[in-house]
Amino acid sequence: MVKPHQVRGSQANSALTIGLIGVGGRGLHDSGIAAKNEFARIAAICDIYDDRLAEGRKRYSGAKEYKNYKELLASDIDAVMICTPAFLHPEHFEAAVNAKKHIFMEKPAGVDPKGCQRIVDAAKRADKSKRITVDYQQRYGTDYRKAYEILKSGDLGAVKMIRAAWLGGPPPTRTGHPQSEEKIRNWYFYRETSGDIIVEQDCHNLDVVNWFMGGHPVKANGYGSRAMRTIGDVLDNLSVSYQYANGTVFSYSAHQFGRQTYQDISETFICEKGSVQTSRRGFMVIRNGKPAETAETKYDITQDAVNQFIDGCRNGKLENAAFHAAESTLMAIMGREAIYTGKEVVWDKLVKS
């Protein structure tokens, strides 16, 4: 572990200065959490659109403004938050590594295998005195970590089957912009900019399963369609079956039909002697067919991810989360390609593509 005095901006009486790249809804959400931390300050913002910079200006008076992310990275900020469209993450991450900044990046790692590999290659070169966090926030949530420890204790026996789902609604649709800006303003709804819903949103569930299982699945089969969606070209419902190397089957389903329909955002690990169900609302452990332990999460666990990032940067509690972030993103891409092709997709072939 790097000692606190070795980490730039880590002194107890010094606020971590943060630059935000991407002043969209998620960027303002993540940076808003950071701004409430007494040990951090949003010192710079960057976006290609004037209206988004204006929104950032309302929140962060006095922050330096940039339209070119390279200029922000060349400044003397300590850390950067990368909250840009998913297809830009590899480019922006690589530049932030080269600039030797602490990095907090939104998921996913990219939208294709080459982008994920670019993330991994950059992460290997990263300054070891810098913290790299990717916003797979379940990994930082207090109750998720408790559930993980319960499962890994072996008290429930081995995991024999897994199911998970993201059955919920879509993000908001932006309007009032020129058609030439559509694929950036509404980047989430286009395959080339978001990677489709399984890569951009559903990767959260998949990351939890990889984390709890200690690795990635080896193959996938899947189906998906556009049953209700009218914007863009991404799916609005899907189902994927994954299999791990030890034979464990993981059944996954997702939809974005909205709040008026059935909702379920959770992961369930079915074991020899019971089960563990996790979600952003808490967890439940089943033993002998009855609830044996429960926890209720009453806050947005993104707070855990952001605040642990700030504390880690300042006090030398370092990590390089880019590697598992790329792995979970590739798992999502594997499921997507199984859906698109209608064929079984094998991990080893995917990562070489």
mmCIF file of C-alpha atoms in Angstrom:
data_model
loop_
_atom_site.group_PDB
_atom_site.id
_atom_site.type_symbol
_atom_site.label_atom_id
_atom_site.label_comp_id
_atom_site.label_asym_id
_atom_site.label_seq_id
_atom_site.Cartn_x
_atom_site.Cartn_y
_atom_site.Cartn_z
ATOM 1 C CA MET A 1 0.000 0.000 0.000
ATOM 2 C CA VAL A 2 1.229 3.473 -0.887
ATOM 3 C CA LYS A 3 1.697 5.719 2.129
ATOM 4 C CA PRO A 4 -0.570 8.788 2.284
ATOM 5 C CA HIS A 5 2.238 11.306 1.978
ATOM 6 C CA GLN A 6 3.290 9.649 -1.300
ATOM 7 C CA VAL A 7 -0.075 10.309 -2.940
ATOM 8 C CA ARG A 8 -0.548 13.697 -4.526
ATOM 9 C CA GLY A 9 -3.333 15.633 -2.839
ATOM 10 C CA SER A 10 -3.532 13.175 0.038
ATOM 11 C CA GLN A 11 -2.565 15.440 2.904
ATOM 12 C CA ALA A 12 -5.196 15.547 5.634
ATOM 13 C CA ASN A 13 -5.641 19.308 5.240
ATOM 14 C CA SER A 14 -5.869 19.210 1.421
ATOM 15 C CA ALA A 15 -9.021 18.633 -0.639
ATOM 16 C CA LEU A 16 -8.756 16.294 -3.605
ATOM 17 C CA THR A 17 -9.283 18.404 -6.738
ATOM 18 C CA ILE A 18 -11.445 16.639 -9.302
ATOM 19 C CA GLY A 19 -12.119 17.298 -12.971
ATOM 20 C CA LEU A 20 -15.377 16.061 -14.512
ATOM 21 C CA ILE A 21 -15.355 14.923 -18.134
ATOM 22 C CA GLY A 22 -18.938 14.622 -19.351
ATOM 23 C CA VAL A 23 -21.442 16.960 -17.709
ATOM 24 C CA GLY A 24 -24.506 14.835 -18.433
ATOM 25 C CA GLY A 25 -27.022 13.419 -15.994
ATOM 26 C CA ARG A 26 -24.732 10.722 -14.642
ATOM 27 C CA GLY A 27 -21.745 13.041 -14.548
ATOM 28 C CA LEU A 28 -23.644 15.557 -12.445
ATOM 29 C CA HIS A 29 -24.907 12.760 -10.194
ATOM 30 C CA ASP A 30 -21.463 11.280 -9.496
ATOM 31 C CA SER A 31 -19.728 14.635 -9.142
ATOM 32 C CA GLY A 32 -22.567 15.858 -6.938
ATOM 33 C CA ILE A 33 -21.761 13.103 -4.458
ATOM 34 C CA ALA A 34 -18.084 14.038 -4.598
ATOM 35 C CA ALA A 35 -18.901 17.715 -4.065
ATOM 36 C CA LYS A 36 -20.653 16.880 -0.791
ATOM 37 C CA ASN A 37 -17.511 15.195 0.524
ATOM 38 C CA GLU A 38 -15.567 17.630 2.705
ATOM 39 C CA PHE A 39 -12.288 16.263 1.380
ATOM 40 C CA ALA A 40 -12.986 16.857 -2.322
ATOM 41 C CA ARG A 41 -13.687 19.747 -4.679
ATOM 42 C CA ILE A 42 -14.932 19.835 -8.276
ATOM 43 C CA ALA A 43 -12.275 22.086 -9.757
ATOM 44 C CA ALA A 44 -12.858 21.614 -13.495
ATOM 45 C CA ILE A 45 -15.612 20.522 -15.884
ATOM 46 C CA CYS A 46 -15.487 19.495 -19.536
ATOM 47 C CA ASP A 47 -18.144 18.908 -22.183
ATOM 48 C CA ILE A 48 -18.505 19.488 -25.905
ATOM 49 C CA TYR A 49 -21.886 21.213 -25.498
ATOM 50 C CA ASP A 50 -22.396 24.742 -24.135
ATOM 51 C CA ASP A 51 -25.694 23.895 -22.450
ATOM 52 C CA ARG A 52 -24.099 21.071 -20.486
ATOM 53 C CA LEU A 53 -21.257 23.365 -19.381
ATOM 54 C CA ALA A 54 -23.886 25.854 -18.282
ATOM 55 C CA GLU A 55 -25.504 23.176 -16.110
ATOM 56 C CA GLY A 56 -22.132 22.378 -14.591
ATOM 57 C CA ARG A 57 -21.477 26.062 -13.976
ATOM 58 C CA LYS A 58 -24.676 26.307 -11.923
ATOM 59 C CA ARG A 59 -23.483 23.489 -9.693
ATOM 60 C CA TYR A 60 -19.785 24.251 -9.456
ATOM 61 C CA SER A 61 -19.188 27.976 -9.395
ATOM 62 C CA GLY A 62 -15.556 28.783 -10.029
ATOM 63 C CA ALA A 63 -14.686 25.466 -11.674
ATOM 64 C CA LYS A 64 -12.512 25.865 -14.760
ATOM 65 C CA GLU A 65 -14.328 25.023 -17.986
ATOM 66 C CA TYR A 66 -13.020 23.065 -20.940
ATOM 67 C CA LYS A 67 -14.378 21.746 -24.224
ATOM 68 C CA ASN A 68 -11.321 19.616 -24.903
ATOM 69 C CA TYR A 69 -10.749 16.818 -22.383
ATOM 70 C CA LYS A 70 -7.031 16.779 -23.163
ATOM 71 C CA GLU A 71 -6.715 20.330 -21.858
ATOM 72 C CA LEU A 72 -8.473 19.375 -18.628
ATOM 73 C CA LEU A 73 -6.138 16.409 -18.176
ATOM 74 C CA ALA A 74 -3.123 18.682 -18.748
ATOM 75 C CA SER A 75 -4.190 20.846 -15.802
ATOM 76 C CA ASP A 76 -3.060 20.374 -12.197
ATOM 77 C CA ILE A 77 -6.168 18.529 -10.950
ATOM 78 C CA ASP A 78 -5.528 15.455 -8.806
ATOM 79 C CA ALA A 79 -8.299 13.197 -10.112
ATOM 80 C CA VAL A 80 -10.734 12.847 -12.981
ATOM 81 C CA MET A 81 -14.274 11.510 -13.252
ATOM 82 C CA ILE A 82 -14.989 10.050 -16.688
ATOM 83 C CA CYS A 83 -18.746 10.151 -17.302
ATOM 84 C CA THR A 84 -18.898 10.257 -21.079
ATOM 85 C CA PRO A 85 -20.800 7.942 -23.486
ATOM 86 C CA ALA A 86 -19.650 4.334 -23.193
ATOM 87 C CA PHE A 87 -17.918 4.143 -26.573
ATOM 88 C CA LEU A 88 -15.544 6.933 -25.503
ATOM 89 C CA HIS A 89 -14.426 5.293 -22.253
ATOM 90 C CA PRO A 90 -11.332 3.524 -23.688
ATOM 91 C CA GLU A 91 -10.028 6.723 -25.292
ATOM 92 C CA HIS A 92 -10.654 8.883 -22.248
ATOM 93 C CA PHE A 93 -9.358 6.284 -19.794
ATOM 94 C CA GLU A 94 -6.124 5.822 -21.720
ATOM 95 C CA ALA A 95 -5.566 9.593 -21.805
ATOM 96 C CA ALA A 96 -6.225 9.876 -18.050
ATOM 97 C CA VAL A 97 -3.725 7.086 -17.343
ATOM 98 C CA ASN A 98 -1.132 8.844 -19.493
ATOM 99 C CA ALA A 99 -1.803 12.071 -17.573
ATOM 100 C CA LYS A 100 -1.159 10.191 -14.294
ATOM 101 C CA LYS A 101 -4.441 11.108 -12.633
ATOM 102 C CA HIS A 102 -6.515 9.222 -10.102
ATOM 103 C CA ILE A 103 -9.440 7.890 -12.146
ATOM 104 C CA PHE A 104 -13.116 7.311 -11.367
ATOM 105 C CA MET A 105 -14.806 6.032 -14.530
ATOM 106 C CA GLU A 106 -18.393 5.139 -15.218
ATOM 107 C CA LYS A 107 -19.096 1.643 -16.446
ATOM 108 C CA PRO A 108 -18.906 -0.132 -18.894
ATOM 109 C CA ALA A 109 -15.275 -0.429 -19.933
ATOM 110 C CA GLY A 110 -16.206 -0.100 -23.604
ATOM 111 C CA VAL A 111 -18.617 -1.355 -26.243
ATOM 112 C CA ASP A 112 -16.504 -3.993 -28.010
ATOM 113 C CA PRO A 113 -13.614 -6.393 -27.279
ATOM 114 C CA LYS A 114 -11.011 -4.051 -28.749
ATOM 115 C CA GLY A 115 -12.136 -1.227 -26.489
ATOM 116 C CA CYS A 116 -11.951 -3.487 -23.443
ATOM 117 C CA GLN A 117 -8.452 -4.578 -24.420
ATOM 118 C CA ARG A 118 -7.435 -0.939 -24.765
ATOM 119 C CA ILE A 119 -8.623 -0.396 -21.179
ATOM 120 C CA VAL A 120 -6.611 -3.396 -19.958
ATOM 121 C CA ASP A 121 -3.468 -2.338 -21.813
ATOM 122 C CA ALA A 122 -3.672 1.179 -20.367
ATOM 123 C CA ALA A 123 -4.368 -0.168 -16.864
ATOM 124 C CA LYS A 124 -1.188 -2.250 -17.010
ATOM 125 C CA ARG A 125 0.822 0.945 -17.599
ATOM 126 C CA ALA A 126 -0.957 2.970 -14.914
ATOM 127 C CA ASP A 127 0.986 4.784 -12.205
ATOM 128 C CA LYS A 128 0.801 2.499 -9.179
ATOM 129 C CA SER A 129 0.421 5.489 -6.857
ATOM 130 C CA LYS A 130 -2.922 6.354 -8.469
ATOM 131 C CA ARG A 131 -6.313 4.857 -7.650
ATOM 132 C CA ILE A 132 -8.487 3.525 -10.478
ATOM 133 C CA THR A 133 -12.147 2.915 -9.635
ATOM 134 C CA VAL A 134 -14.912 1.917 -12.055
ATOM 135 C CA ASP A 135 -18.495 2.584 -10.991
ATOM 136 C CA TYR A 136 -19.684 -0.975 -10.598
ATOM 137 C CA GLN A 137 -20.984 0.376 -7.318
ATOM 138 C CA GLN A 138 -22.291 -2.897 -5.871
ATOM 139 C CA ARG A 139 -18.686 -3.861 -5.160
ATOM 140 C CA TYR A 140 -18.479 -0.929 -2.747
ATOM 141 C CA GLY A 141 -21.920 -1.215 -1.163
ATOM 142 C CA THR A 142 -21.804 -2.185 2.515
ATOM 143 C CA ASP A 143 -24.637 -4.706 2.305
ATOM 144 C CA TYR A 144 -23.364 -6.216 -0.935
ATOM 145 C CA ARG A 145 -20.016 -6.809 0.756
ATOM 146 C CA LYS A 146 -21.743 -8.469 3.724
ATOM 147 C CA ALA A 147 -23.690 -10.744 1.378
ATOM 148 C CA TYR A 148 -20.480 -11.598 -0.457
ATOM 149 C CA GLU A 149 -18.795 -12.640 2.787
ATOM 150 C CA ILE A 150 -21.772 -14.813 3.737
ATOM 151 C CA LEU A 151 -21.699 -16.596 0.398
ATOM 152 C CA LYS A 152 -17.910 -17.051 0.391
ATOM 153 C CA SER A 153 -17.926 -18.408 3.971
ATOM 154 C CA GLY A 154 -19.199 -21.724 2.625
ATOM 155 C CA ASP A 155 -21.927 -21.934 5.251
ATOM 156 C CA LEU A 156 -24.558 -22.400 2.540
ATOM 157 C CA GLY A 157 -22.476 -24.835 0.529
ATOM 158 C CA ALA A 158 -21.482 -24.457 -3.091
ATOM 159 C CA VAL A 159 -23.360 -22.286 -5.588
ATOM 160 C CA LYS A 160 -25.371 -24.600 -7.836
ATOM 161 C CA MET A 161 -27.380 -22.172 -9.961
ATOM 162 C CA ILE A 162 -27.702 -18.415 -10.448
ATOM 163 C CA ARG A 163 -30.479 -16.161 -11.675
ATOM 164 C CA ALA A 164 -30.467 -12.397 -12.039
ATOM 165 C CA ALA A 165 -32.555 -9.715 -13.694
ATOM 166 C CA TRP A 166 -32.836 -6.051 -14.545
ATOM 167 C CA LEU A 167 -36.528 -5.686 -15.249
ATOM 168 C CA GLY A 168 -37.136 -1.976 -15.054
ATOM 169 C CA GLY A 169 -37.323 1.202 -17.071
ATOM 170 C CA PRO A 170 -35.144 3.145 -19.504
ATOM 171 C CA PRO A 171 -33.213 6.377 -18.966
ATOM 172 C CA PRO A 172 -34.891 9.629 -20.065
ATOM 173 C CA THR A 173 -34.939 10.618 -23.721
ATOM 174 C CA ARG A 174 -33.452 14.011 -24.578
ATOM 175 C CA THR A 175 -35.192 16.309 -27.069
ATOM 176 C CA GLY A 176 -34.747 19.758 -28.620
ATOM 177 C CA HIS A 177 -31.322 19.208 -30.186
ATOM 178 C CA PRO A 178 -30.242 19.145 -33.854
ATOM 179 C CA GLN A 179 -30.413 15.757 -35.585
ATOM 180 C CA SER A 180 -26.640 15.917 -36.062
ATOM 181 C CA GLU A 181 -26.256 15.633 -32.265
ATOM 182 C CA GLU A 182 -28.773 12.800 -31.778
ATOM 183 C CA LYS A 183 -26.349 9.907 -31.320
ATOM 184 C CA ILE A 184 -24.449 11.766 -28.616
ATOM 185 C CA ARG A 185 -27.371 13.454 -26.860
ATOM 186 C CA ASN A 186 -29.252 10.133 -26.762
ATOM 187 C CA TRP A 187 -26.174 7.911 -26.912
ATOM 188 C CA TYR A 188 -27.742 5.311 -24.649
ATOM 189 C CA PHE A 189 -30.254 4.261 -27.335
ATOM 190 C CA TYR A 190 -27.733 3.408 -30.078
ATOM 191 C CA ARG A 191 -25.676 0.248 -30.349
ATOM 192 C CA GLU A 192 -22.527 1.940 -31.601
ATOM 193 C CA THR A 193 -22.396 4.441 -28.739
ATOM 194 C CA SER A 194 -23.785 2.404 -25.801
ATOM 195 C CA GLY A 195 -23.097 -1.216 -26.731
ATOM 196 C CA ASP A 196 -26.835 -1.995 -26.231
ATOM 197 C CA ILE A 197 -28.704 -2.310 -22.938
ATOM 198 C CA ILE A 198 -26.932 -5.471 -21.756
ATOM 199 C CA VAL A 199 -23.573 -3.698 -21.991
ATOM 200 C CA GLU A 200 -24.559 -0.262 -20.684
ATOM 201 C CA GLN A 201 -27.034 -1.117 -17.919
ATOM 202 C CA ASP A 202 -27.277 -4.873 -17.354
ATOM 203 C CA CYS A 203 -23.535 -5.134 -16.878
ATOM 204 C CA HIS A 204 -24.192 -4.230 -13.219
ATOM 205 C CA ASN A 205 -25.893 -7.563 -12.538
ATOM 206 C CA LEU A 206 -23.284 -9.429 -14.534
ATOM 207 C CA ASP A 207 -20.471 -7.802 -12.574
ATOM 208 C CA VAL A 208 -22.026 -8.916 -9.272
ATOM 209 C CA VAL A 209 -22.199 -12.500 -10.525
ATOM 210 C CA ASN A 210 -18.595 -12.438 -11.749
ATOM 211 C CA TRP A 211 -17.492 -10.967 -8.412
ATOM 212 C CA PHE A 212 -19.309 -13.564 -6.324
ATOM 213 C CA MET A 213 -18.193 -16.413 -8.622
ATOM 214 C CA GLY A 214 -14.587 -15.231 -8.829
ATOM 215 C CA GLY A 215 -14.386 -15.143 -12.610
ATOM 216 C CA HIS A 216 -16.183 -15.071 -15.953
ATOM 217 C CA PRO A 217 -18.422 -17.628 -17.707
ATOM 218 C CA VAL A 218 -17.071 -19.616 -20.645
ATOM 219 C CA LYS A 219 -20.032 -19.518 -23.024
ATOM 220 C CA ALA A 220 -23.420 -17.910 -23.637
ATOM 221 C CA ASN A 221 -26.634 -18.316 -25.621
ATOM 222 C CA GLY A 222 -29.328 -15.663 -25.871
ATOM 223 C CA TYR A 223 -32.371 -14.025 -27.391
ATOM 224 C CA GLY A 224 -33.666 -10.470 -27.493
ATOM 225 C CA SER A 225 -36.035 -8.125 -29.305
ATOM 226 C CA ARG A 226 -37.593 -4.664 -29.514
ATOM 227 C CA ALA A 227 -41.112 -5.259 -28.231
ATOM 228 C CA MET A 228 -42.033 -1.684 -27.252
ATOM 229 C CA ARG A 229 -39.088 0.621 -28.015
ATOM 230 C CA THR A 230 -39.391 3.170 -30.817
ATOM 231 C CA ILE A 231 -36.175 5.214 -30.436
ATOM 232 C CA GLY A 232 -32.715 4.159 -31.619
ATOM 233 C CA ASP A 233 -31.702 0.596 -32.423
ATOM 234 C CA VAL A 234 -31.004 -1.052 -29.037
ATOM 235 C CA LEU A 235 -33.075 -3.906 -27.638
ATOM 236 C CA ASP A 236 -35.702 -3.451 -24.932
ATOM 237 C CA ASN A 237 -35.870 -7.053 -23.678
ATOM 238 C CA LEU A 238 -33.530 -10.026 -23.614
ATOM 239 C CA SER A 239 -32.645 -13.346 -22.037
ATOM 240 C CA VAL A 240 -29.187 -14.929 -21.846
ATOM 241 C CA SER A 241 -27.997 -18.252 -20.451
ATOM 242 C CA TYR A 242 -24.378 -18.304 -19.324
ATOM 243 C CA GLN A 243 -22.314 -21.259 -18.162
ATOM 244 C CA TYR A 244 -19.217 -21.148 -15.965
ATOM 245 C CA ALA A 245 -16.257 -23.499 -16.339
ATOM 246 C CA ASN A 246 -17.438 -25.645 -13.405
ATOM 247 C CA GLY A 247 -20.810 -26.173 -15.092
ATOM 248 C CA THR A 248 -22.798 -23.648 -13.025
ATOM 249 C CA VAL A 249 -25.676 -22.210 -15.054
ATOM 250 C CA PHE A 250 -26.577 -18.513 -14.810
ATOM 251 C CA SER A 251 -29.961 -17.443 -16.187
ATOM 252 C CA TYR A 252 -30.295 -13.728 -16.948
ATOM 253 C CA SER A 253 -33.223 -11.615 -18.127
ATOM 254 C CA ALA A 254 -33.789 -7.911 -18.669
ATOM 255 C CA HIS A 255 -36.331 -5.454 -20.015
ATOM 256 C CA GLN A 256 -36.877 -1.712 -20.192
ATOM 257 C CA PHE A 257 -40.665 -1.597 -20.421
ATOM 258 C CA GLY A 258 -41.041 1.063 -17.750
ATOM 259 C CA ARG A 259 -42.411 1.316 -14.242
ATOM 260 C CA GLN A 260 -45.918 0.326 -15.241
ATOM 261 C CA THR A 261 -44.843 -3.304 -15.699
ATOM 262 C CA TYR A 262 -43.202 -5.979 -13.563
ATOM 263 C CA GLN A 263 -39.952 -4.920 -11.907
ATOM 264 C CA ASP A 264 -37.070 -6.951 -10.482
ATOM 265 C CA ILE A 265 -33.455 -5.807 -10.209
ATOM 266 C CA SER A 266 -31.562 -8.446 -8.247
ATOM 267 C CA GLU A 267 -29.187 -11.406 -8.200
ATOM 268 C CA THR A 268 -29.914 -14.794 -6.587
ATOM 269 C CA PHE A 269 -27.303 -17.413 -5.772
ATOM 270 C CA ILE A 270 -28.911 -20.805 -5.150
ATOM 271 C CA CYS A 271 -26.653 -22.979 -3.012
ATOM 272 C CA GLU A 272 -26.678 -26.507 -1.583
ATOM 273 C CA LYS A 273 -28.071 -25.416 1.788
ATOM 274 C CA GLY A 274 -29.914 -22.208 0.992
ATOM 275 C CA SER A 275 -29.638 -19.062 -1.082
ATOM 276 C CA VAL A 276 -28.503 -15.434 -1.095
ATOM 277 C CA GLN A 277 -30.499 -12.758 -2.889
ATOM 278 C CA THR A 278 -28.857 -9.366 -3.390
ATOM 279 C CA SER A 279 -30.096 -6.034 -4.693
ATOM 280 C CA ARG A 280 -29.591 -2.319 -4.196
ATOM 281 C CA ARG A 281 -32.325 -2.530 -1.576
ATOM 282 C CA GLY A 282 -30.382 -5.000 0.584
ATOM 283 C CA PHE A 283 -30.036 -8.772 0.825
ATOM 284 C CA MET A 284 -31.806 -11.866 2.115
ATOM 285 C CA VAL A 285 -30.251 -15.156 3.169
ATOM 286 C CA ILE A 286 -32.445 -18.281 3.095
ATOM 287 C CA ARG A 287 -31.556 -21.247 5.306
ATOM 288 C CA ASN A 288 -33.753 -24.325 5.730
ATOM 289 C CA GLY A 289 -36.366 -22.719 3.523
ATOM 290 C CA LYS A 290 -36.801 -19.645 5.731
ATOM 291 C CA PRO A 291 -35.301 -16.133 5.834
ATOM 292 C CA ALA A 292 -32.344 -16.331 8.217
ATOM 293 C CA GLU A 293 -30.675 -12.969 7.741
ATOM 294 C CA THR A 294 -31.712 -9.761 6.019
ATOM 295 C CA ALA A 295 -30.380 -6.243 5.481
ATOM 296 C CA GLU A 296 -32.119 -3.169 4.096
ATOM 297 C CA THR A 297 -30.152 -0.601 2.115
ATOM 298 C CA LYS A 298 -31.767 2.832 2.373
ATOM 299 C CA TYR A 299 -29.421 4.970 0.277
ATOM 300 C CA ASP A 300 -27.798 5.159 -3.152
ATOM 301 C CA ILE A 301 -24.731 2.911 -2.985
ATOM 302 C CA THR A 302 -23.006 5.111 -5.561
ATOM 303 C CA GLN A 303 -22.152 7.155 -2.478
ATOM 304 C CA ASP A 304 -20.021 4.254 -1.242
ATOM 305 C CA ALA A 305 -18.140 4.026 -4.526
ATOM 306 C CA VAL A 306 -17.459 7.771 -4.791
ATOM 307 C CA ASN A 307 -16.558 8.335 -1.139
ATOM 308 C CA GLN A 308 -14.256 5.307 -1.014
ATOM 309 C CA PHE A 309 -12.592 6.631 -4.158
ATOM 310 C CA ILE A 310 -11.934 10.005 -2.531
ATOM 311 C CA ASP A 311 -10.685 8.420 0.681
ATOM 312 C CA GLY A 312 -8.480 6.031 -1.265
ATOM 313 C CA CYS A 313 -6.896 8.784 -3.350
ATOM 314 C CA ARG A 314 -6.118 10.885 -0.294
ATOM 315 C CA ASN A 315 -4.905 8.137 2.010
ATOM 316 C CA GLY A 316 -3.167 5.657 -0.245
ATOM 317 C CA LYS A 317 -5.922 3.003 -0.233
ATOM 318 C CA LEU A 318 -5.357 2.124 -3.839
ATOM 319 C CA GLU A 319 -6.928 -0.269 -6.336
ATOM 320 C CA ASN A 320 -6.907 -0.865 -10.068
ATOM 321 C CA ALA A 321 -10.485 -1.869 -10.864
ATOM 322 C CA ALA A 322 -10.012 -1.635 -14.627
ATOM 323 C CA PHE A 323 -9.231 -5.323 -14.958
ATOM 324 C CA HIS A 324 -12.411 -6.732 -13.441
ATOM 325 C CA ALA A 325 -14.394 -3.924 -15.107
ATOM 326 C CA ALA A 326 -13.143 -5.030 -18.515
ATOM 327 C CA GLU A 327 -13.895 -8.667 -17.681
ATOM 328 C CA SER A 328 -17.500 -7.934 -16.700
ATOM 329 C CA THR A 329 -17.971 -5.722 -19.745
ATOM 330 C CA LEU A 330 -16.721 -8.550 -21.961
ATOM 331 C CA MET A 331 -19.216 -10.865 -20.282
ATOM 332 C CA ALA A 332 -21.977 -8.467 -21.325
ATOM 333 C CA ILE A 333 -20.591 -8.261 -24.857
ATOM 334 C CA MET A 334 -20.543 -12.077 -25.006
ATOM 335 C CA GLY A 335 -24.249 -12.162 -24.159
ATOM 336 C CA ARG A 336 -24.986 -9.428 -26.687
ATOM 337 C CA GLU A 337 -23.188 -11.250 -29.470
ATOM 338 C CA ALA A 338 -25.058 -14.465 -28.635
ATOM 339 C CA ILE A 339 -28.310 -12.534 -29.053
ATOM 340 C CA TYR A 340 -27.254 -10.781 -32.259
ATOM 341 C CA THR A 341 -25.891 -13.894 -33.972
ATOM 342 C CA GLY A 342 -28.339 -16.465 -32.628
ATOM 343 C CA LYS A 343 -25.354 -18.704 -31.930
ATOM 344 C CA GLU A 344 -23.440 -19.845 -28.860
ATOM 345 C CA VAL A 345 -20.551 -17.489 -28.127
ATOM 346 C CA VAL A 346 -17.407 -18.825 -26.432
ATOM 347 C CA TRP A 347 -15.284 -16.593 -24.201
ATOM 348 C CA ASP A 348 -11.892 -17.552 -25.656
ATOM 349 C CA LYS A 349 -12.980 -16.719 -29.192
ATOM 350 C CA LEU A 350 -14.621 -13.481 -28.130
ATOM 351 C CA VAL A 351 -11.555 -12.025 -26.428
ATOM 352 C CA LYS A 352 -9.460 -12.752 -29.523
ATOM 353 C CA SER A 353 -11.897 -11.026 -31.889
#
